[in-house]
Amino acid sequence: MKKRVIIDTDPGLDDAVAILFALASGLFDVVGLTTVAGNIGLERTTKNAAGLLAVAGRADIPVFSGAEKALLRDNIDAIVVHGDDGLRGITLPPALAPSRSGAVAWLAETLRTEPSGSIDILALGPLTNIAQLINQYPDAADRIGHLIAMGGTVLEPGNAGPSSEFNFASDPEAVALVLHSGIRTTLVPLDVTRRVRLDTDYVEALRGTSVGDTTADLLFAYLQDDRRSRPLHDPCVMLLAAAPELFGVDFMRLSVNLGDDVDAGALIRRETGSPVNVAMRVDVPAVLKLLASGFR
Ligand code: RIB
Ligand code: CA
């Protein structure tokens, strides 16, 4: 039974691999992509999302652009990692269909139309779109089956601030709204994603189909500067959705640092925090095997 999902994303090289895995693996019924500003600006994340659908020949899957900025704060970006086009120069085919705006309204309409709980949201970027859905259409947000979001860090050092992770540091207020919403949520933090690393031998083995070839190209771009390995942050969301038994998930009560210090967006464990499930362990060989199998 394919999992019906909407992917909320800021592609971004690791987002791109996650999306191509979701499309190629046959494990997901991708209802649509919603885009958000994050790694780079909204226009580019939206163009990249449409290009990824073109790689997979999926003109049937819509792209809706969402938030071009965080709820309250100025945007940060990850151009240093993803390049100013978000894909470090990898060229994707032109879109098969025009992207539309209005991601949050589309999310609400889709969630209201489909059976409650039948659609999971796989969130790969800042949570601004999801927070706006909760604010503007709370009845629709309540119909989300499971929100699986890459973000945050518990024990690992941060990659935005000393204890903050990029997606959550991009929009701390959005994280707080999501955690407080009561939506069934599983976070996939750096504690897990930093363990799922790839090297050039692994990447080469993905080649053999057009989607696999593009994925390998994207991963080589991600391994830029001849790094021997890099963490596969966003693909871990799809891998957990597809095979939760390969992850160890802990129940936690979490709050979010909403200050203006270097660790804005950091997760704070406290008894008065919001209840949420957090993936803290992963069977690395098994998830890398699953990821590679998606491109065969
Ligand atoms: O911290 C990693 C996250 O930030 C990933 O989603 C990556 O794409 C960037 O958005
Ligand atoms: Ca991302």
PDB file of C-alpha atoms and ligand atoms in Angstrom:
ATOM      1  CA  MET A   1       0.000   0.000   0.000  1.00  0.00           C
ATOM      2  CA  LYS A   2       1.636   3.227  -1.149  1.00  0.00           C
ATOM      3  CA  LYS A   3       1.799   5.967   1.459  1.00  0.00           C
ATOM      4  CA  ARG A   4      -0.126   9.033   0.317  1.00  0.00           C
ATOM      5  CA  VAL A   5       2.127  12.018   0.998  1.00  0.00           C
ATOM      6  CA  ILE A   6       2.541  15.709   0.351  1.00  0.00           C
ATOM      7  CA  ILE A   7       6.178  16.816   0.341  1.00  0.00           C
ATOM      8  CA  ASP A   8       6.884  20.305   1.718  1.00  0.00           C
ATOM      9  CA  THR A   9      10.337  21.262   0.576  1.00  0.00           C
ATOM     10  CA  ASP A  10      13.123  23.814  -0.111  1.00  0.00           C
ATOM     11  CA  PRO A  11      15.197  22.007  -2.777  1.00  0.00           C
ATOM     12  CA  GLY A  12      18.215  22.024  -2.061  1.00  0.00           C
ATOM     13  CA  LEU A  13      20.385  19.064  -2.961  1.00  0.00           C
ATOM     14  CA  ASP A  14      19.365  16.724  -0.151  1.00  0.00           C
ATOM     15  CA  ASP A  15      15.703  17.645  -0.669  1.00  0.00           C
ATOM     16  CA  ALA A  16      16.190  16.745  -4.334  1.00  0.00           C
ATOM     17  CA  VAL A  17      17.512  13.282  -3.515  1.00  0.00           C
ATOM     18  CA  ALA A  18      14.670  12.746  -1.049  1.00  0.00           C
ATOM     19  CA  ILE A  19      12.064  13.742  -3.648  1.00  0.00           C
ATOM     20  CA  LEU A  20      13.596  11.589  -6.412  1.00  0.00           C
ATOM     21  CA  PHE A  21      13.687   8.619  -4.016  1.00  0.00           C
ATOM     22  CA  ALA A  22      10.020   9.163  -3.160  1.00  0.00           C
ATOM     23  CA  LEU A  23       9.146   9.288  -6.864  1.00  0.00           C
ATOM     24  CA  ALA A  24      11.341   6.403  -8.045  1.00  0.00           C
ATOM     25  CA  SER A  25      10.902   3.965  -5.171  1.00  0.00           C
ATOM     26  CA  GLY A  26       7.241   3.163  -5.818  1.00  0.00           C
ATOM     27  CA  LEU A  27       6.658   3.394  -2.063  1.00  0.00           C
ATOM     28  CA  PHE A  28       4.776   6.691  -2.129  1.00  0.00           C
ATOM     29  CA  ASP A  29       1.740   8.172  -3.809  1.00  0.00           C
ATOM     30  CA  VAL A  30       2.996  11.773  -4.033  1.00  0.00           C
ATOM     31  CA  VAL A  31      -0.145  13.929  -4.055  1.00  0.00           C
ATOM     32  CA  GLY A  32       1.788  17.159  -4.540  1.00  0.00           C
ATOM     33  CA  LEU A  33       4.827  19.248  -3.697  1.00  0.00           C
ATOM     34  CA  THR A  34       4.584  22.478  -1.707  1.00  0.00           C
ATOM     35  CA  THR A  35       7.598  24.740  -1.667  1.00  0.00           C
ATOM     36  CA  VAL A  36       9.005  27.103   0.925  1.00  0.00           C
ATOM     37  CA  ALA A  37      11.925  29.511   1.061  1.00  0.00           C
ATOM     38  CA  GLY A  38      14.816  27.946   2.924  1.00  0.00           C
ATOM     39  CA  ASN A  39      18.090  26.806   1.412  1.00  0.00           C
ATOM     40  CA  ILE A  40      17.523  29.458  -1.214  1.00  0.00           C
ATOM     41  CA  GLY A  41      14.617  31.741  -2.154  1.00  0.00           C
ATOM     42  CA  LEU A  42      11.090  30.587  -2.985  1.00  0.00           C
ATOM     43  CA  GLU A  43      11.316  31.227  -6.734  1.00  0.00           C
ATOM     44  CA  ARG A  44      14.311  28.911  -6.981  1.00  0.00           C
ATOM     45  CA  THR A  45      13.017  26.193  -4.636  1.00  0.00           C
ATOM     46  CA  THR A  46       9.809  26.137  -6.687  1.00  0.00           C
ATOM     47  CA  LYS A  47      11.681  25.951 -10.018  1.00  0.00           C
ATOM     48  CA  ASN A  48      13.841  23.146  -8.658  1.00  0.00           C
ATOM     49  CA  ALA A  49      10.808  21.222  -7.384  1.00  0.00           C
ATOM     50  CA  ALA A  50       9.193  21.394 -10.826  1.00  0.00           C
ATOM     51  CA  GLY A  51      12.452  20.310 -12.452  1.00  0.00           C
ATOM     52  CA  LEU A  52      12.639  17.234 -10.228  1.00  0.00           C
ATOM     53  CA  LEU A  53       9.144  16.189 -11.305  1.00  0.00           C
ATOM     54  CA  ALA A  54      10.292  16.599 -14.909  1.00  0.00           C
ATOM     55  CA  VAL A  55      13.269  14.294 -14.248  1.00  0.00           C
ATOM     56  CA  ALA A  56      10.778  11.643 -13.125  1.00  0.00           C
ATOM     57  CA  GLY A  57       8.314  12.425 -15.914  1.00  0.00           C
ATOM     58  CA  ARG A  58       5.555  13.229 -13.433  1.00  0.00           C
ATOM     59  CA  ALA A  59       3.466  15.946 -15.077  1.00  0.00           C
ATOM     60  CA  ASP A  60       0.541  14.648 -12.986  1.00  0.00           C
ATOM     61  CA  ILE A  61       1.990  15.890  -9.677  1.00  0.00           C
ATOM     62  CA  PRO A  62       1.287  19.587  -8.927  1.00  0.00           C
ATOM     63  CA  VAL A  63       3.713  22.090  -7.405  1.00  0.00           C
ATOM     64  CA  PHE A  64       2.319  24.888  -5.245  1.00  0.00           C
ATOM     65  CA  SER A  65       4.608  27.605  -3.931  1.00  0.00           C
ATOM     66  CA  GLY A  66       4.156  28.738  -0.341  1.00  0.00           C
ATOM     67  CA  ALA A  67       5.933  31.041   2.060  1.00  0.00           C
ATOM     68  CA  GLU A  68       8.685  33.270   0.715  1.00  0.00           C
ATOM     69  CA  LYS A  69       9.695  34.297   4.224  1.00  0.00           C
ATOM     70  CA  ALA A  70       9.516  33.106   7.811  1.00  0.00           C
ATOM     71  CA  LEU A  71       6.568  34.056  10.020  1.00  0.00           C
ATOM     72  CA  LEU A  72       8.377  36.836  11.852  1.00  0.00           C
ATOM     73  CA  ARG A  73      12.072  36.773  11.043  1.00  0.00           C
ATOM     74  CA  ASP A  74      14.343  37.674   8.171  1.00  0.00           C
ATOM     75  CA  ASN A  75      15.328  34.695   6.064  1.00  0.00           C
ATOM     76  CA  ILE A  76      18.627  32.903   6.406  1.00  0.00           C
ATOM     77  CA  ASP A  77      19.901  30.672   3.597  1.00  0.00           C
ATOM     78  CA  ALA A  78      22.203  27.714   2.942  1.00  0.00           C
ATOM     79  CA  ILE A  79      23.719  28.920  -0.336  1.00  0.00           C
ATOM     80  CA  VAL A  80      27.149  27.963   0.993  1.00  0.00           C
ATOM     81  CA  VAL A  81      26.071  24.301   0.819  1.00  0.00           C
ATOM     82  CA  HIS A  82      23.594  24.247  -2.067  1.00  0.00           C
ATOM     83  CA  GLY A  83      24.882  27.050  -4.310  1.00  0.00           C
ATOM     84  CA  ASP A  84      22.835  30.063  -5.375  1.00  0.00           C
ATOM     85  CA  ASP A  85      20.666  27.904  -7.677  1.00  0.00           C
ATOM     86  CA  GLY A  86      20.059  25.393  -4.878  1.00  0.00           C
ATOM     87  CA  LEU A  87      21.540  22.521  -6.891  1.00  0.00           C
ATOM     88  CA  ARG A  88      25.203  23.561  -7.216  1.00  0.00           C
ATOM     89  CA  GLY A  89      24.898  23.936 -10.956  1.00  0.00           C
ATOM     90  CA  ILE A  90      23.090  20.687 -11.774  1.00  0.00           C
ATOM     91  CA  THR A  91      20.657  21.481 -14.582  1.00  0.00           C
ATOM     92  CA  LEU A  92      17.212  19.883 -14.484  1.00  0.00           C
ATOM     93  CA  PRO A  93      14.753  19.595 -17.398  1.00  0.00           C
ATOM     94  CA  PRO A  94      12.151  22.359 -17.789  1.00  0.00           C
ATOM     95  CA  ALA A  95       8.920  22.020 -15.849  1.00  0.00           C
ATOM     96  CA  LEU A  96       6.275  19.774 -17.433  1.00  0.00           C
ATOM     97  CA  ALA A  97       3.508  21.982 -16.018  1.00  0.00           C
ATOM     98  CA  PRO A  98       3.419  25.495 -14.502  1.00  0.00           C
ATOM     99  CA  SER A  99       3.729  25.777 -10.742  1.00  0.00           C
ATOM    100  CA  ARG A 100       0.937  27.570  -8.956  1.00  0.00           C
ATOM    101  CA  SER A 101       0.968  29.764  -5.832  1.00  0.00           C
ATOM    102  CA  GLY A 102      -1.255  29.259  -2.833  1.00  0.00           C
ATOM    103  CA  ALA A 103       0.362  26.214  -1.221  1.00  0.00           C
ATOM    104  CA  VAL A 104      -1.353  26.674   2.139  1.00  0.00           C
ATOM    105  CA  ALA A 105      -4.844  27.007   0.632  1.00  0.00           C
ATOM    106  CA  TRP A 106      -4.165  23.958  -1.543  1.00  0.00           C
ATOM    107  CA  LEU A 107      -2.980  21.988   1.484  1.00  0.00           C
ATOM    108  CA  ALA A 108      -6.211  22.891   3.298  1.00  0.00           C
ATOM    109  CA  GLU A 109      -8.418  22.035   0.323  1.00  0.00           C
ATOM    110  CA  THR A 110      -6.672  18.700  -0.213  1.00  0.00           C
ATOM    111  CA  LEU A 111      -6.755  17.720   3.458  1.00  0.00           C
ATOM    112  CA  ARG A 112     -10.459  18.641   3.698  1.00  0.00           C
ATOM    113  CA  THR A 113     -11.284  16.662   0.544  1.00  0.00           C
ATOM    114  CA  GLU A 114      -9.362  13.477   1.321  1.00  0.00           C
ATOM    115  CA  PRO A 115     -10.306  11.127   4.183  1.00  0.00           C
ATOM    116  CA  SER A 116      -9.023  12.451   7.507  1.00  0.00           C
ATOM    117  CA  GLY A 117      -5.637  10.942   8.366  1.00  0.00           C
ATOM    118  CA  SER A 118      -5.101   9.535   4.862  1.00  0.00           C
ATOM    119  CA  ILE A 119      -2.330  11.971   3.909  1.00  0.00           C
ATOM    120  CA  ASP A 120       1.042  12.326   5.649  1.00  0.00           C
ATOM    121  CA  ILE A 121       3.166  15.434   5.244  1.00  0.00           C
ATOM    122  CA  LEU A 122       6.907  14.970   4.712  1.00  0.00           C
ATOM    123  CA  ALA A 123       8.521  18.296   5.654  1.00  0.00           C
ATOM    124  CA  LEU A 124      12.041  18.871   4.385  1.00  0.00           C
ATOM    125  CA  GLY A 125      12.510  22.596   5.002  1.00  0.00           C
ATOM    126  CA  PRO A 126      11.443  25.400   7.346  1.00  0.00           C
ATOM    127  CA  LEU A 127       7.953  24.714   8.755  1.00  0.00           C
ATOM    128  CA  THR A 128       6.432  28.038   7.709  1.00  0.00           C
ATOM    129  CA  ASN A 129       3.795  26.547   5.353  1.00  0.00           C
ATOM    130  CA  ILE A 130       2.678  24.039   7.974  1.00  0.00           C
ATOM    131  CA  ALA A 131       2.458  26.756  10.635  1.00  0.00           C
ATOM    132  CA  GLN A 132       0.366  28.933   8.334  1.00  0.00           C
ATOM    133  CA  LEU A 133      -1.931  25.970   7.660  1.00  0.00           C
ATOM    134  CA  ILE A 134      -2.401  25.528  11.416  1.00  0.00           C
ATOM    135  CA  ASN A 135      -3.070  29.241  11.877  1.00  0.00           C
ATOM    136  CA  GLN A 136      -5.396  29.759   8.919  1.00  0.00           C
ATOM    137  CA  TYR A 137      -7.065  26.335   8.503  1.00  0.00           C
ATOM    138  CA  PRO A 138      -6.872  24.494  11.867  1.00  0.00           C
ATOM    139  CA  ASP A 139      -9.636  22.064  10.899  1.00  0.00           C
ATOM    140  CA  ALA A 140      -7.640  20.992   7.838  1.00  0.00           C
ATOM    141  CA  ALA A 141      -4.384  20.736   9.819  1.00  0.00           C
ATOM    142  CA  ASP A 142      -6.130  18.361  12.222  1.00  0.00           C
ATOM    143  CA  ARG A 143      -6.717  16.017   9.265  1.00  0.00           C
ATOM    144  CA  ILE A 144      -2.977  15.440   8.684  1.00  0.00           C
ATOM    145  CA  GLY A 145      -2.213  11.764   9.282  1.00  0.00           C
ATOM    146  CA  HIS A 146       1.440  12.077  10.334  1.00  0.00           C
ATOM    147  CA  LEU A 147       3.853  14.977   9.984  1.00  0.00           C
ATOM    148  CA  ILE A 148       7.442  13.786   9.623  1.00  0.00           C
ATOM    149  CA  ALA A 149       9.839  16.739   9.666  1.00  0.00           C
ATOM    150  CA  MET A 150      13.594  16.926   9.222  1.00  0.00           C
ATOM    151  CA  GLY A 151      14.783  19.445  11.772  1.00  0.00           C
ATOM    152  CA  GLY A 152      16.294  20.259  15.093  1.00  0.00           C
ATOM    153  CA  THR A 153      19.014  18.619  17.100  1.00  0.00           C
ATOM    154  CA  VAL A 154      18.937  17.136  20.600  1.00  0.00           C
ATOM    155  CA  LEU A 155      22.451  15.952  21.492  1.00  0.00           C
ATOM    156  CA  GLU A 156      24.362  16.721  18.274  1.00  0.00           C
ATOM    157  CA  PRO A 157      25.924  20.183  17.785  1.00  0.00           C
ATOM    158  CA  GLY A 158      23.874  22.446  15.548  1.00  0.00           C
ATOM    159  CA  ASN A 159      24.554  23.440  11.935  1.00  0.00           C
ATOM    160  CA  ALA A 160      23.010  26.916  12.150  1.00  0.00           C
ATOM    161  CA  GLY A 161      23.925  27.892  15.727  1.00  0.00           C
ATOM    162  CA  PRO A 162      25.825  25.933  18.407  1.00  0.00           C
ATOM    163  CA  SER A 163      22.610  24.033  19.281  1.00  0.00           C
ATOM    164  CA  SER A 164      20.249  24.991  16.465  1.00  0.00           C
ATOM    165  CA  GLU A 165      19.608  23.284  13.137  1.00  0.00           C
ATOM    166  CA  PHE A 166      19.005  25.185   9.855  1.00  0.00           C
ATOM    167  CA  ASN A 167      15.318  24.331   9.174  1.00  0.00           C
ATOM    168  CA  PHE A 168      14.262  25.171  12.718  1.00  0.00           C
ATOM    169  CA  ALA A 169      16.549  28.193  12.988  1.00  0.00           C
ATOM    170  CA  SER A 170      14.968  29.521   9.776  1.00  0.00           C
ATOM    171  CA  ASP A 171      11.559  29.846  11.435  1.00  0.00           C
ATOM    172  CA  PRO A 172      11.506  29.125  15.202  1.00  0.00           C
ATOM    173  CA  GLU A 173       7.981  30.470  15.612  1.00  0.00           C
ATOM    174  CA  ALA A 174       6.734  28.011  13.001  1.00  0.00           C
ATOM    175  CA  VAL A 175       8.334  25.134  14.912  1.00  0.00           C
ATOM    176  CA  ALA A 176       6.681  26.258  18.149  1.00  0.00           C
ATOM    177  CA  LEU A 177       3.267  26.421  16.437  1.00  0.00           C
ATOM    178  CA  VAL A 178       3.692  22.949  14.956  1.00  0.00           C
ATOM    179  CA  LEU A 179       4.867  21.362  18.200  1.00  0.00           C
ATOM    180  CA  HIS A 180       1.980  22.964  20.109  1.00  0.00           C
ATOM    181  CA  SER A 181      -0.634  21.977  17.530  1.00  0.00           C
ATOM    182  CA  GLY A 182      -1.176  18.398  18.683  1.00  0.00           C
ATOM    183  CA  ILE A 183      -0.628  17.075  15.128  1.00  0.00           C
ATOM    184  CA  ARG A 184       0.956  13.591  15.250  1.00  0.00           C
ATOM    185  CA  THR A 185       4.573  14.599  14.588  1.00  0.00           C
ATOM    186  CA  THR A 186       7.900  12.800  14.349  1.00  0.00           C
ATOM    187  CA  LEU A 187      11.050  14.903  14.155  1.00  0.00           C
ATOM    188  CA  VAL A 188      14.144  13.638  12.314  1.00  0.00           C
ATOM    189  CA  PRO A 189      16.984  15.670  13.871  1.00  0.00           C
ATOM    190  CA  LEU A 190      20.690  15.939  13.164  1.00  0.00           C
ATOM    191  CA  ASP A 191      21.169  13.219  15.806  1.00  0.00           C
ATOM    192  CA  VAL A 192      19.966  10.760  13.167  1.00  0.00           C
ATOM    193  CA  THR A 193      20.719  12.466   9.848  1.00  0.00           C
ATOM    194  CA  ARG A 194      24.403  13.006  10.572  1.00  0.00           C
ATOM    195  CA  ARG A 195      24.816   9.227  10.850  1.00  0.00           C
ATOM    196  CA  VAL A 196      23.353   8.528   7.423  1.00  0.00           C
ATOM    197  CA  ARG A 197      26.335   9.484   5.285  1.00  0.00           C
ATOM    198  CA  LEU A 198      27.359   8.516   1.778  1.00  0.00           C
ATOM    199  CA  ASP A 199      30.621   8.361  -0.111  1.00  0.00           C
ATOM    200  CA  THR A 200      31.536   8.411  -3.783  1.00  0.00           C
ATOM    201  CA  ASP A 201      31.430   4.600  -4.172  1.00  0.00           C
ATOM    202  CA  TYR A 202      27.867   4.537  -2.860  1.00  0.00           C
ATOM    203  CA  VAL A 203      26.881   7.346  -5.207  1.00  0.00           C
ATOM    204  CA  GLU A 204      28.286   5.682  -8.334  1.00  0.00           C
ATOM    205  CA  ALA A 205      26.251   2.549  -7.591  1.00  0.00           C
ATOM    206  CA  LEU A 206      23.017   4.527  -7.904  1.00  0.00           C
ATOM    207  CA  ARG A 207      23.495   5.039 -11.632  1.00  0.00           C
ATOM    208  CA  GLY A 208      21.654   3.004 -14.241  1.00  0.00           C
ATOM    209  CA  THR A 209      18.350   4.807 -14.785  1.00  0.00           C
ATOM    210  CA  SER A 210      17.716   8.436 -15.731  1.00  0.00           C
ATOM    211  CA  VAL A 211      16.449   9.215 -12.220  1.00  0.00           C
ATOM    212  CA  GLY A 212      19.355   7.300 -10.670  1.00  0.00           C
ATOM    213  CA  ASP A 213      21.839   9.113 -12.914  1.00  0.00           C
ATOM    214  CA  THR A 214      20.428  12.526 -11.941  1.00  0.00           C
ATOM    215  CA  THR A 215      20.455  11.516  -8.291  1.00  0.00           C
ATOM    216  CA  ALA A 216      24.118  10.535  -8.575  1.00  0.00           C
ATOM    217  CA  ASP A 217      24.887  13.855 -10.270  1.00  0.00           C
ATOM    218  CA  LEU A 218      23.115  15.740  -7.465  1.00  0.00           C
ATOM    219  CA  LEU A 219      24.948  13.749  -4.807  1.00  0.00           C
ATOM    220  CA  PHE A 220      28.320  14.353  -6.404  1.00  0.00           C
ATOM    221  CA  ALA A 221      27.493  18.052  -6.371  1.00  0.00           C
ATOM    222  CA  TYR A 222      26.531  17.670  -2.703  1.00  0.00           C
ATOM    223  CA  LEU A 223      29.892  16.017  -2.021  1.00  0.00           C
ATOM    224  CA  GLN A 224      31.574  19.091  -3.438  1.00  0.00           C
ATOM    225  CA  ASP A 225      35.096  20.072  -2.353  1.00  0.00           C
ATOM    226  CA  ASP A 226      35.972  16.395  -2.558  1.00  0.00           C
ATOM    227  CA  ARG A 227      34.441  15.696   0.824  1.00  0.00           C
ATOM    228  CA  ARG A 228      34.630  12.011   1.574  1.00  0.00           C
ATOM    229  CA  SER A 229      31.108  12.012   2.949  1.00  0.00           C
ATOM    230  CA  ARG A 230      28.140  14.212   3.747  1.00  0.00           C
ATOM    231  CA  PRO A 231      24.961  13.657   5.802  1.00  0.00           C
ATOM    232  CA  LEU A 232      21.768  12.742   3.969  1.00  0.00           C
ATOM    233  CA  HIS A 233      19.450  14.924   6.009  1.00  0.00           C
ATOM    234  CA  ASP A 234      16.164  15.070   4.072  1.00  0.00           C
ATOM    235  CA  PRO A 235      16.130  11.525   2.605  1.00  0.00           C
ATOM    236  CA  CYS A 236      15.913  10.297   6.219  1.00  0.00           C
ATOM    237  CA  VAL A 237      12.336  11.621   6.320  1.00  0.00           C
ATOM    238  CA  MET A 238      11.298   9.375   3.413  1.00  0.00           C
ATOM    239  CA  LEU A 239      13.264   6.468   4.834  1.00  0.00           C
ATOM    240  CA  LEU A 240      11.514   6.761   8.195  1.00  0.00           C
ATOM    241  CA  ALA A 241       8.129   7.033   6.477  1.00  0.00           C
ATOM    242  CA  ALA A 242       8.890   3.925   4.414  1.00  0.00           C
ATOM    243  CA  ALA A 243      10.576   1.838   7.123  1.00  0.00           C
ATOM    244  CA  PRO A 244      10.007   3.167  10.630  1.00  0.00           C
ATOM    245  CA  GLU A 245      11.316  -0.102  12.053  1.00  0.00           C
ATOM    246  CA  LEU A 246      14.810   0.972  10.963  1.00  0.00           C
ATOM    247  CA  PHE A 247      14.726   3.936  13.345  1.00  0.00           C
ATOM    248  CA  GLY A 248      14.627   4.307  17.127  1.00  0.00           C
ATOM    249  CA  VAL A 249      12.085   6.933  18.157  1.00  0.00           C
ATOM    250  CA  ASP A 250      11.882   8.481  21.634  1.00  0.00           C
ATOM    251  CA  PHE A 251       8.992  10.396  23.217  1.00  0.00           C
ATOM    252  CA  MET A 252      10.108  13.832  24.399  1.00  0.00           C
ATOM    253  CA  ARG A 253       8.637  17.059  25.717  1.00  0.00           C
ATOM    254  CA  LEU A 254      10.195  19.902  23.753  1.00  0.00           C
ATOM    255  CA  SER A 255      10.119  23.683  23.657  1.00  0.00           C
ATOM    256  CA  VAL A 256      11.810  25.963  21.114  1.00  0.00           C
ATOM    257  CA  ASN A 257      14.222  28.839  21.734  1.00  0.00           C
ATOM    258  CA  LEU A 258      12.311  31.883  20.424  1.00  0.00           C
ATOM    259  CA  GLY A 259      15.002  34.364  21.417  1.00  0.00           C
ATOM    260  CA  ASP A 260      17.181  36.502  19.167  1.00  0.00           C
ATOM    261  CA  ASP A 261      20.416  34.803  20.162  1.00  0.00           C
ATOM    262  CA  VAL A 262      22.635  32.540  18.059  1.00  0.00           C
ATOM    263  CA  ASP A 263      20.569  29.511  19.073  1.00  0.00           C
ATOM    264  CA  ALA A 264      17.149  30.753  17.999  1.00  0.00           C
ATOM    265  CA  GLY A 265      15.192  27.656  16.919  1.00  0.00           C
ATOM    266  CA  ALA A 266      17.091  25.295  19.203  1.00  0.00           C
ATOM    267  CA  LEU A 267      15.071  22.525  20.832  1.00  0.00           C
ATOM    268  CA  ILE A 268      14.902  22.527  24.620  1.00  0.00           C
ATOM    269  CA  ARG A 269      13.849  19.452  26.597  1.00  0.00           C
ATOM    270  CA  ARG A 270      11.596  20.443  29.503  1.00  0.00           C
ATOM    271  CA  GLU A 271       8.735  18.885  31.426  1.00  0.00           C
ATOM    272  CA  THR A 272       6.400  21.683  30.309  1.00  0.00           C
ATOM    273  CA  GLY A 273       7.358  21.176  26.656  1.00  0.00           C
ATOM    274  CA  SER A 274       5.073  19.874  23.901  1.00  0.00           C
ATOM    275  CA  PRO A 275       4.872  16.071  23.489  1.00  0.00           C
ATOM    276  CA  VAL A 276       6.564  14.868  20.302  1.00  0.00           C
ATOM    277  CA  ASN A 277       8.296  11.774  18.921  1.00  0.00           C
ATOM    278  CA  VAL A 278      11.940  12.204  17.959  1.00  0.00           C
ATOM    279  CA  ALA A 279      14.022   9.765  15.918  1.00  0.00           C
ATOM    280  CA  MET A 280      17.295   9.328  17.777  1.00  0.00           C
ATOM    281  CA  ARG A 281      18.689   6.047  16.408  1.00  0.00           C
ATOM    282  CA  VAL A 282      18.970   4.531  12.941  1.00  0.00           C
ATOM    283  CA  ASP A 283      20.129   1.280  11.316  1.00  0.00           C
ATOM    284  CA  VAL A 284      22.525   2.987   8.909  1.00  0.00           C
ATOM    285  CA  PRO A 285      23.418   0.035   6.646  1.00  0.00           C
ATOM    286  CA  ALA A 286      19.756  -0.885   6.317  1.00  0.00           C
ATOM    287  CA  VAL A 287      18.558   2.620   5.412  1.00  0.00           C
ATOM    288  CA  LEU A 288      21.379   3.123   2.896  1.00  0.00           C
ATOM    289  CA  LYS A 289      20.409  -0.210   1.326  1.00  0.00           C
ATOM    290  CA  LEU A 290      16.760   0.880   1.208  1.00  0.00           C
ATOM    291  CA  LEU A 291      17.696   4.222  -0.357  1.00  0.00           C
ATOM    292  CA  ALA A 292      19.797   2.578  -3.071  1.00  0.00           C
ATOM    293  CA  SER A 293      17.041   0.038  -3.784  1.00  0.00           C
ATOM    294  CA  GLY A 294      14.698   2.906  -4.619  1.00  0.00           C
ATOM    295  CA  PHE A 295      16.667   3.749  -7.748  1.00  0.00           C
ATOM    296  CA  ARG A 296      16.856   0.271  -9.212  1.00  0.00           C
TER     297      ARG A 296
HETATM  298  O1  RIB B   1      19.810  21.065   8.490  1.00  0.00           O
HETATM  299  C1  RIB B   1      19.549  20.339   7.319  1.00  0.00           C
HETATM  300  C2  RIB B   1      18.356  20.892   6.608  1.00  0.00           C
HETATM  301  O2  RIB B   1      18.635  22.222   6.171  1.00  0.00           O
HETATM  302  C3  RIB B   1      18.005  20.109   5.326  1.00  0.00           C
HETATM  303  O3  RIB B   1      16.620  20.152   5.129  1.00  0.00           O
HETATM  304  C4  RIB B   1      18.706  20.877   4.240  1.00  0.00           C
HETATM  305  O4  RIB B   1      18.029  20.780   2.984  1.00  0.00           O
HETATM  306  C5  RIB B   1      18.598  22.280   4.745  1.00  0.00           C
HETATM  307  O5  RIB B   1      17.344  22.780   4.348  1.00  0.00           O
HETATM  308 CA    CA B   2      15.668  20.870   3.008  1.00  0.00          CA
END
